[in-house]
Amino acid sequence: MLRHVNEDIYSSLLYCIPKDQHDEESIRNALLSHPEVEFISLAGVDLGGQETDEKIPMELFLEDISEFLNAGIQTDGSSVYLPEIASLNDAKVMILPDKNVNWYVDYNFDNINTANYKPVGTLRIPSFLKHGKEKVGSRDILRRAIDNFKGEVVEIIKENPHFLEEVGIASFEDIDDVIITSATEMEFWVNTPADIVDEEQLSISQSLKEQYWKRTKGEVRTALERTIWFMGKYGFEPEMGHKEVGGVRRRIGLGKEGHFMEQLEIDWKYSEAMQAADNDIFVRDLIEDIFNFCGLEVTFDAKPNEGVAGSGKHTHLGIAAKLKTGKFVNLFSPKDMKSEYMTSLGYGALMGILKNYEVINPFVSSTNDALNRLKPGFEAPVCIVTSLGRSKEEPSRNRSILIGLIKDFDNPMATRFELRAPNPHSNTHLVISACLQGMIDGIRAVFDKKATLAELEAELSKNYGDEGFYLEKNRQYRSEEDVYELSQEERNRLFGVPPRTVWENIVSCKSGGEKRKALYHNGVFSEKTVISFRYTAIQRWANELLGRIIPNNMDIVRECKKVHTEGDISDLDVVMWNKINTMRWYLMKGSMDTDSLFTRIRKELEEKNYDQASELQVEMSEKISELKELYYAYKKNQF
């Protein structure tokens, strides 16, 4: 169906009920005029980033629309994952509609409404999750973070009227609102189903840059164009879709196309923070639905293929003042864009993220897959460092840093920060929430100090070992060079040691000291929600190690078999195979006296000795990589 779109049918669908049309009469009229929308679903987001989806018949919703909108529906802990919050003996959770964001219709292209031959739709209503008296979902945390940030920034500007001169606002009374904007860039891999990935060819293709921004073909082209078309209908304002760096060229034989695997990226326009996070989830589902309908598999994993680039989801953050005249003023952009990098509020916001990143990072990269992507060599950030540009007149183009200042001298409204660490599965609601808490921490420090722009530039650009009024002494926070040209030891010294495992990253939520206070400030994150998030991440980490990573590595060990024969052998064959076999035994076999490495990891996880399990995971990863390289060289040495 999607490959031969009937424009009349698809152009007449209901795609969105905008936030300014959420009165009962407008909702009822929209739904009654579109009988293909047969269900509604209240979409709360738990702390693991999963959306609720319950199919409620439309007639039931319309019977008592007021009750649904004002009281929501009740569910329990089995419907949403809120460990340490919704327990068996206290499982009641309320799902409460959010009337202040757009509502989108999710269409099932495989199910056709018999009355008008249009696909059956479900109106998805983004919602909050309430347990007892506390709102505990990801959207609830972001709502508190937005309200807190706006309130504090307004108060800071009121108390520091000199800031208005920096951005060209005449009077504090001219400000109507503070707007937080965000946008994400969605990267993903697409391939023909049930084919085995040729990792060597993927790696070679990437090194030769054979795929980057190349023309799409066949089913991929169709699916990409259809996705962009539908995004336009929904009002997401797509800006581009293109190939990314990874992929293997398709092969054609006997009149049909064979296996192919490609990496794509789709970008769309920014929105206010909550809407941007909601859109991120909806677009990801839309991409998967359309590509699947075109017979293609999609993965949003951060690192689906070892040895080639993973998929990121760069997240952009901006702050603007909405004036009573309707004009918007970017609070990061100075009046003279070429005389200063940014405003004092911008410096404070950026330094706040950098200083507090150890407690922000768990919400950005909370899975094994996420950390697998964050490796030097693939333009994936591992160092807590920023770039502003080599000069005030030259925007930053440094792709080796964690977060950068993005500027367009011809468009002051475009000034923003780009956080490069998130991946497609990162929970954008929590990523933005944690960043906002870090930003306001830095902004308060900057305005408490009454620092000049020159002092702020010096603070952010300080050398390792220099004292700062806010940033840590034994850290460097800015680099205009490729940080990967430094040795790992030097990067660790200057920018801090990056976490090697999920456990090392997640414990920052618990052991972050003073930095934890930034998260908890004004109750945005609560002890209860952080404990629940931490529990979710740790259980997912441990279960994945036990259920996927170790079994997958066992398969790798089993695949390493002796291939030389006695009549076709060299001394090098013997030496290499003996080394390979010794590693196989160490990893998997063990002995009567000594457990294998895999068994030791299992035991430590079962006994919840997570520090030891984490260290052994690092060793396992290193040993498996060494084994694969050695076995590859061994096979290459055979006739």
XYZ file of C-alpha atoms in Angstrom, residues 192 215-219 248-260 262:
20
model
C 17.091 -6.788 4.134
C 22.009 8.297 -3.366
C 19.516 5.839 -1.892
C 18.068 3.127 -4.132
C 15.265 0.600 -4.319
C 13.245 -0.215 -1.212
C 27.534 -2.278 2.261
C 26.633 -1.923 -1.380
C 23.698 -3.942 -2.664
C 24.303 -6.864 -4.994
C 22.041 -7.644 -7.933
C 21.702 -11.033 -9.555
C 19.094 -12.977 -11.539
C 16.979 -9.872 -11.903
C 16.607 -9.167 -8.166
C 18.498 -7.311 -5.504
C 20.436 -9.252 -2.907
C 21.508 -8.378 0.604
C 22.221 -4.803 1.561
C 22.780 0.858 5.096
